[in-house]
Amino acid sequence: AQTVTQSQPEMSVQEAETVTLSCTYDTSENNYYLFWYKQPPSRQMILVIRQEAYKQQNATENRFSVNFQKAAKSFSLKISDSQLGDTAMYFCAFMKSSSDRGSTLGRLYFGRGTQLTVWP
Amino acid sequence: DAGVIQSPRHEVTEMGQEVTLRCKPISGHNSLFWYRQTMMRGLELLIYFNNNVPIDDSGMPEDRFSAKMPNASFSTLKIQPSEPRDSAVYFCASSFTPNGQRYGYTFGSGTRLTVV
């Protein structure tokens, strides 16, 4: 079974500063995908960034970047120049990449989330 | 593209009543997922359809829960009879498999269910 662990239930950062959210996962798979989703107070789940495990280069999306350490099974999210609108719950998620047509194909496994508050 | 559409956005019902949640996935997506979110348990996968066929329903809590996908553009999640512990936010999400593996899901806005 795949498990995703987010060890920081809450974090806060001042506007314009940088913050890093941690995520670790446990899997025996070699090929997989990792995601960070954002859930603001509106409760809409929004995809922030994704990483393919076979790519060594860390993914970046504007102010959002990841530090993917495959051997350590670590996938942290860095938010630069934090903005008030970044206040949200952030979820780390894992998905297998397999040609196996078994029941777990396409299933996303989520961590428990980190509540990030950006203050002025 | 209107995204994944869920209805209703909020539902308040009395214990013992039947509740039906609805979802319209993104056109062209062939995988559909129902998740439940609570403070205690986080995000739990309830059931997963691929090409309208239920693939994994191991997350469905008990026989009171049932889900259907009669066609590619519509799915329902039904709870009968409802209980207070069913109170949660229920999300529907869709993707195009296998590309969904690369690009994740698109989620609906969720239905907040309150059973009193």
mmCIF file of C-alpha atoms in Angstrom:
data_model
loop_
_atom_site.group_PDB
_atom_site.id
_atom_site.type_symbol
_atom_site.label_atom_id
_atom_site.label_comp_id
_atom_site.label_asym_id
_atom_site.label_seq_id
_atom_site.Cartn_x
_atom_site.Cartn_y
_atom_site.Cartn_z
ATOM 1 C CA ALA A 1 0.000 0.000 0.000
ATOM 2 C CA GLN A 2 1.057 3.535 -0.667
ATOM 3 C CA THR A 3 1.167 6.033 2.207
ATOM 4 C CA VAL A 4 1.752 9.764 2.129
ATOM 5 C CA THR A 5 2.828 11.659 5.232
ATOM 6 C CA GLN A 6 2.692 15.383 5.837
ATOM 7 C CA SER A 7 4.268 15.999 9.218
ATOM 8 C CA GLN A 8 3.324 19.681 9.539
ATOM 9 C CA PRO A 9 -0.387 20.135 10.331
ATOM 10 C CA GLU A 10 -0.026 23.931 10.312
ATOM 11 C CA MET A 11 2.455 26.498 9.097
ATOM 12 C CA SER A 12 2.506 30.255 8.809
ATOM 13 C CA VAL A 13 4.616 32.690 6.840
ATOM 14 C CA GLN A 14 4.773 36.403 6.361
ATOM 15 C CA GLU A 15 3.814 37.875 3.039
ATOM 16 C CA ALA A 16 6.714 37.973 0.523
ATOM 17 C CA GLU A 17 8.687 35.374 2.449
ATOM 18 C CA THR A 18 9.493 31.799 1.412
ATOM 19 C CA VAL A 19 8.005 28.703 3.004
ATOM 20 C CA THR A 20 8.603 24.974 2.496
ATOM 21 C CA LEU A 21 6.002 22.289 3.116
ATOM 22 C CA SER A 22 7.205 18.746 3.738
ATOM 23 C CA CYS A 23 5.935 15.478 2.325
ATOM 24 C CA THR A 24 7.256 11.943 2.484
ATOM 25 C CA TYR A 25 5.791 8.823 0.958
ATOM 26 C CA ASP A 26 6.247 5.098 1.124
ATOM 27 C CA THR A 27 6.068 2.886 -1.943
ATOM 28 C CA SER A 28 7.746 -0.080 -3.547
ATOM 29 C CA GLU A 29 7.007 1.283 -7.010
ATOM 30 C CA ASN A 30 9.777 2.674 -9.198
ATOM 31 C CA ASN A 31 7.630 4.726 -11.523
ATOM 32 C CA TYR A 32 5.006 7.087 -10.167
ATOM 33 C CA TYR A 33 3.733 10.648 -10.118
ATOM 34 C CA LEU A 34 3.583 13.134 -7.271
ATOM 35 C CA PHE A 35 1.289 16.109 -6.908
ATOM 36 C CA TRP A 36 0.597 19.065 -4.681
ATOM 37 C CA TYR A 37 -2.992 20.248 -4.454
ATOM 38 C CA LYS A 38 -4.215 23.453 -2.844
ATOM 39 C CA GLN A 39 -7.588 23.784 -1.103
ATOM 40 C CA PRO A 40 -8.491 27.391 -0.246
ATOM 41 C CA PRO A 41 -11.466 28.260 1.985
ATOM 42 C CA SER A 42 -13.711 27.937 -1.064
ATOM 43 C CA ARG A 43 -12.865 24.173 -0.727
ATOM 44 C CA GLN A 44 -12.081 23.806 -4.437
ATOM 45 C CA MET A 45 -9.170 21.380 -4.944
ATOM 46 C CA ILE A 46 -6.636 23.002 -7.271
ATOM 47 C CA LEU A 47 -3.609 21.280 -8.787
ATOM 48 C CA VAL A 48 -0.507 23.317 -7.967
ATOM 49 C CA ILE A 49 2.375 21.280 -9.351
ATOM 50 C CA ARG A 50 3.276 17.748 -10.393
ATOM 51 C CA GLN A 51 6.432 15.684 -10.677
ATOM 52 C CA GLU A 52 7.188 12.547 -12.652
ATOM 53 C CA ALA A 53 9.430 10.215 -10.682
ATOM 54 C CA TYR A 54 11.574 9.277 -13.659
ATOM 55 C CA LYS A 55 12.553 12.915 -14.164
ATOM 56 C CA GLN A 56 15.447 14.068 -12.029
ATOM 57 C CA GLN A 57 14.785 17.746 -12.661
ATOM 58 C CA ASN A 58 12.597 19.364 -10.038
ATOM 59 C CA ALA A 59 9.312 20.775 -11.321
ATOM 60 C CA THR A 60 8.629 24.512 -11.104
ATOM 61 C CA GLU A 61 5.476 26.549 -11.705
ATOM 62 C CA ASN A 62 6.066 30.278 -11.268
ATOM 63 C CA ARG A 63 6.487 30.837 -7.498
ATOM 64 C CA PHE A 64 6.011 27.150 -6.712
ATOM 65 C CA SER A 65 8.797 24.597 -6.914
ATOM 66 C CA VAL A 66 9.488 21.163 -5.513
ATOM 67 C CA ASN A 67 12.483 19.406 -4.038
ATOM 68 C CA PHE A 68 12.119 15.808 -5.143
ATOM 69 C CA GLN A 69 14.471 13.355 -3.467
ATOM 70 C CA LYS A 70 13.590 9.927 -4.857
ATOM 71 C CA ALA A 71 15.974 7.892 -2.720
ATOM 72 C CA ALA A 72 14.697 9.582 0.415
ATOM 73 C CA LYS A 73 11.085 9.402 -0.824
ATOM 74 C CA SER A 74 10.687 13.085 -0.106
ATOM 75 C CA PHE A 75 8.683 15.646 -2.071
ATOM 76 C CA SER A 76 8.639 19.107 -0.500
ATOM 77 C CA LEU A 77 6.894 22.198 -1.875
ATOM 78 C CA LYS A 78 8.567 25.594 -1.786
ATOM 79 C CA ILE A 79 6.478 28.724 -2.162
ATOM 80 C CA SER A 80 8.483 31.860 -2.909
ATOM 81 C CA ASP A 81 7.266 35.428 -2.463
ATOM 82 C CA SER A 82 4.244 34.209 -0.482
ATOM 83 C CA GLN A 83 0.978 36.019 -1.132
ATOM 84 C CA LEU A 84 -2.141 36.347 0.985
ATOM 85 C CA GLY A 85 -3.991 34.285 -1.620
ATOM 86 C CA ASP A 86 -1.691 31.347 -0.921
ATOM 87 C CA THR A 87 -3.507 30.805 2.380
ATOM 88 C CA ALA A 88 -4.990 27.328 2.011
ATOM 89 C CA MET A 89 -4.734 23.670 2.954
ATOM 90 C CA TYR A 90 -2.034 21.975 0.889
ATOM 91 C CA PHE A 91 -2.208 18.262 0.101
ATOM 92 C CA CYS A 92 0.586 16.072 -1.162
ATOM 93 C CA ALA A 93 -0.558 13.137 -3.305
ATOM 94 C CA PHE A 94 0.912 10.030 -4.944
ATOM 95 C CA MET A 95 -0.168 8.034 -7.985
ATOM 96 C CA LYS A 96 1.274 4.835 -9.392
ATOM 97 C CA SER A 97 2.410 4.748 -12.993
ATOM 98 C CA SER A 98 1.760 1.317 -14.341
ATOM 99 C CA SER A 99 0.408 -0.554 -17.303
ATOM 100 C CA ASP A 100 -1.189 -2.908 -14.813
ATOM 101 C CA ARG A 101 -4.951 -2.710 -15.235
ATOM 102 C CA GLY A 102 -5.480 -3.497 -11.564
ATOM 103 C CA SER A 103 -7.784 -1.627 -9.289
ATOM 104 C CA THR A 104 -5.195 0.837 -8.035
ATOM 105 C CA LEU A 105 -4.448 2.257 -11.489
ATOM 106 C CA GLY A 106 -5.226 5.940 -11.488
ATOM 107 C CA ARG A 107 -5.850 6.137 -7.757
ATOM 108 C CA LEU A 108 -4.523 9.190 -5.899
ATOM 109 C CA TYR A 109 -3.270 8.686 -2.351
ATOM 110 C CA PHE A 110 -3.409 11.861 -0.262
ATOM 111 C CA GLY A 111 -1.594 13.060 2.826
ATOM 112 C CA ARG A 112 -3.544 14.643 5.688
ATOM 113 C CA GLY A 113 -2.670 18.142 4.570
ATOM 114 C CA THR A 114 -0.814 21.201 5.878
ATOM 115 C CA GLN A 115 -2.771 24.356 6.674
ATOM 116 C CA LEU A 116 -0.716 27.318 5.468
ATOM 117 C CA THR A 117 -1.535 30.820 6.650
ATOM 118 C CA VAL A 118 0.096 33.826 5.002
ATOM 119 C CA TRP A 119 -0.100 36.943 7.146
ATOM 120 C CA PRO A 120 0.529 40.566 6.147
ATOM 121 C CA ASP B 1 -14.954 23.708 -20.435
ATOM 122 C CA ALA B 2 -17.215 23.955 -17.372
ATOM 123 C CA GLY B 3 -15.098 21.613 -15.304
ATOM 124 C CA VAL B 4 -16.470 18.897 -13.047
ATOM 125 C CA ILE B 5 -19.951 19.880 -11.910
ATOM 126 C CA GLN B 6 -21.391 18.674 -8.632
ATOM 127 C CA SER B 7 -24.814 19.248 -7.184
ATOM 128 C CA PRO B 8 -26.062 20.234 -4.761
ATOM 129 C CA ARG B 9 -23.357 22.408 -3.227
ATOM 130 C CA HIS B 10 -24.898 22.049 0.225
ATOM 131 C CA GLU B 11 -27.342 19.477 1.548
ATOM 132 C CA VAL B 12 -28.927 19.324 4.967
ATOM 133 C CA THR B 13 -31.059 16.306 5.714
ATOM 134 C CA GLU B 14 -32.550 14.466 8.626
ATOM 135 C CA MET B 15 -31.212 11.171 9.831
ATOM 136 C CA GLY B 16 -32.835 8.270 8.023
ATOM 137 C CA GLN B 17 -33.524 10.166 4.823
ATOM 138 C CA GLU B 18 -32.141 9.236 1.413
ATOM 139 C CA VAL B 19 -29.501 11.542 -0.032
ATOM 140 C CA THR B 20 -28.359 11.629 -3.654
ATOM 141 C CA LEU B 21 -25.266 13.495 -4.756
ATOM 142 C CA ARG B 22 -24.674 14.162 -8.428
ATOM 143 C CA CYS B 23 -21.633 14.620 -10.617
ATOM 144 C CA LYS B 24 -21.021 15.530 -14.242
ATOM 145 C CA PRO B 25 -17.405 14.827 -15.251
ATOM 146 C CA ILE B 26 -15.438 16.714 -17.853
ATOM 147 C CA SER B 27 -16.394 15.662 -21.356
ATOM 148 C CA GLY B 28 -13.903 13.123 -22.695
ATOM 149 C CA HIS B 29 -12.671 12.007 -19.302
ATOM 150 C CA ASN B 30 -13.031 8.270 -18.804
ATOM 151 C CA SER B 31 -12.233 7.933 -15.088
ATOM 152 C CA LEU B 32 -14.407 9.195 -12.257
ATOM 153 C CA PHE B 33 -13.685 9.198 -8.552
ATOM 154 C CA TRP B 34 -15.781 9.877 -5.457
ATOM 155 C CA TYR B 35 -13.888 11.084 -2.378
ATOM 156 C CA ARG B 36 -15.093 11.964 1.102
ATOM 157 C CA GLN B 37 -13.331 14.566 3.233
ATOM 158 C CA THR B 38 -13.619 14.789 7.010
ATOM 159 C CA MET B 39 -11.455 16.336 9.687
ATOM 160 C CA MET B 40 -10.917 12.966 11.321
ATOM 161 C CA ARG B 41 -10.036 10.886 8.268
ATOM 162 C CA GLY B 42 -8.901 13.380 5.658
ATOM 163 C CA LEU B 43 -9.573 12.527 2.005
ATOM 164 C CA GLU B 44 -10.835 8.991 1.482
ATOM 165 C CA LEU B 45 -11.481 7.344 -1.877
ATOM 166 C CA LEU B 46 -14.966 5.831 -1.859
ATOM 167 C CA ILE B 47 -15.243 4.425 -5.370
ATOM 168 C CA TYR B 48 -13.559 4.673 -8.742
ATOM 169 C CA PHE B 49 -15.079 4.159 -12.206
ATOM 170 C CA ASN B 50 -13.229 3.603 -15.448
ATOM 171 C CA ASN B 51 -15.226 3.730 -18.684
ATOM 172 C CA ASN B 52 -18.415 3.743 -16.561
ATOM 173 C CA VAL B 53 -17.485 0.475 -14.848
ATOM 174 C CA PRO B 54 -16.804 0.400 -11.091
ATOM 175 C CA ILE B 55 -13.193 -0.662 -10.658
ATOM 176 C CA ASP B 56 -12.612 -0.271 -6.931
ATOM 177 C CA ASP B 57 -15.390 0.206 -4.388
ATOM 178 C CA SER B 58 -13.434 -1.000 -1.385
ATOM 179 C CA GLY B 59 -13.688 2.438 0.188
ATOM 180 C CA MET B 60 -17.476 2.476 0.299
ATOM 181 C CA PRO B 61 -18.201 2.489 4.047
ATOM 182 C CA GLU B 62 -21.131 0.102 4.112
ATOM 183 C CA ASP B 63 -24.205 -1.062 2.269
ATOM 184 C CA ARG B 64 -25.957 2.239 2.916
ATOM 185 C CA PHE B 65 -23.705 3.759 0.243
ATOM 186 C CA SER B 66 -24.133 3.052 -3.447
ATOM 187 C CA ALA B 67 -22.778 4.681 -6.588
ATOM 188 C CA LYS B 68 -23.756 4.465 -10.215
ATOM 189 C CA MET B 69 -22.445 5.729 -13.507
ATOM 190 C CA PRO B 70 -25.134 5.039 -16.114
ATOM 191 C CA ASN B 71 -23.230 6.892 -18.829
ATOM 192 C CA ALA B 72 -20.000 8.788 -19.425
ATOM 193 C CA SER B 73 -21.482 12.125 -18.442
ATOM 194 C CA PHE B 74 -23.217 11.405 -15.148
ATOM 195 C CA SER B 75 -22.663 9.704 -11.820
ATOM 196 C CA THR B 76 -24.571 9.531 -8.549
ATOM 197 C CA LEU B 77 -23.631 8.692 -4.992
ATOM 198 C CA LYS B 78 -26.557 7.654 -2.841
ATOM 199 C CA ILE B 79 -26.781 7.230 0.907
ATOM 200 C CA GLN B 80 -29.819 5.410 2.244
ATOM 201 C CA PRO B 81 -30.537 5.740 5.105
ATOM 202 C CA SER B 82 -28.314 8.663 6.054
ATOM 203 C CA GLU B 83 -26.710 8.971 9.506
ATOM 204 C CA PRO B 84 -25.062 11.921 11.310
ATOM 205 C CA ARG B 85 -21.628 10.312 10.881
ATOM 206 C CA ASP B 86 -22.054 10.653 7.104
ATOM 207 C CA SER B 87 -21.702 14.414 7.459
ATOM 208 C CA ALA B 88 -18.712 15.409 5.315
ATOM 209 C CA VAL B 89 -17.697 17.077 2.081
ATOM 210 C CA TYR B 90 -18.063 14.731 -0.865
ATOM 211 C CA PHE B 91 -15.887 15.385 -3.903
ATOM 212 C CA CYS B 92 -16.206 14.070 -7.400
ATOM 213 C CA ALA B 93 -13.150 14.139 -9.665
ATOM 214 C CA SER B 94 -12.454 13.032 -13.211
ATOM 215 C CA SER B 95 -9.442 12.355 -15.389
ATOM 216 C CA PHE B 96 -8.452 10.816 -18.669
ATOM 217 C CA THR B 97 -6.555 7.620 -17.972
ATOM 218 C CA PRO B 98 -3.730 6.943 -18.671
ATOM 219 C CA ASN B 99 -2.964 10.641 -19.036
ATOM 220 C CA GLY B 100 -4.549 11.151 -15.645
ATOM 221 C CA GLN B 101 -1.502 9.519 -14.226
ATOM 222 C CA ARG B 102 0.548 12.418 -15.467
ATOM 223 C CA TYR B 103 -1.850 15.270 -14.959
ATOM 224 C CA GLY B 104 -3.818 14.283 -11.881
ATOM 225 C CA TYR B 105 -7.502 14.804 -11.473
ATOM 226 C CA THR B 106 -9.871 17.712 -11.943
ATOM 227 C CA PHE B 107 -12.073 18.077 -8.895
ATOM 228 C CA GLY B 108 -15.570 19.421 -8.568
ATOM 229 C CA SER B 109 -16.433 21.994 -5.928
ATOM 230 C CA GLY B 110 -17.757 19.349 -3.572
ATOM 231 C CA THR B 111 -21.054 18.810 -1.787
ATOM 232 C CA ARG B 112 -21.164 19.625 1.921
ATOM 233 C CA LEU B 113 -23.565 17.124 3.492
ATOM 234 C CA THR B 114 -24.950 17.677 6.956
ATOM 235 C CA VAL B 115 -27.115 14.976 8.507
ATOM 236 C CA VAL B 116 -28.981 16.111 11.614
#
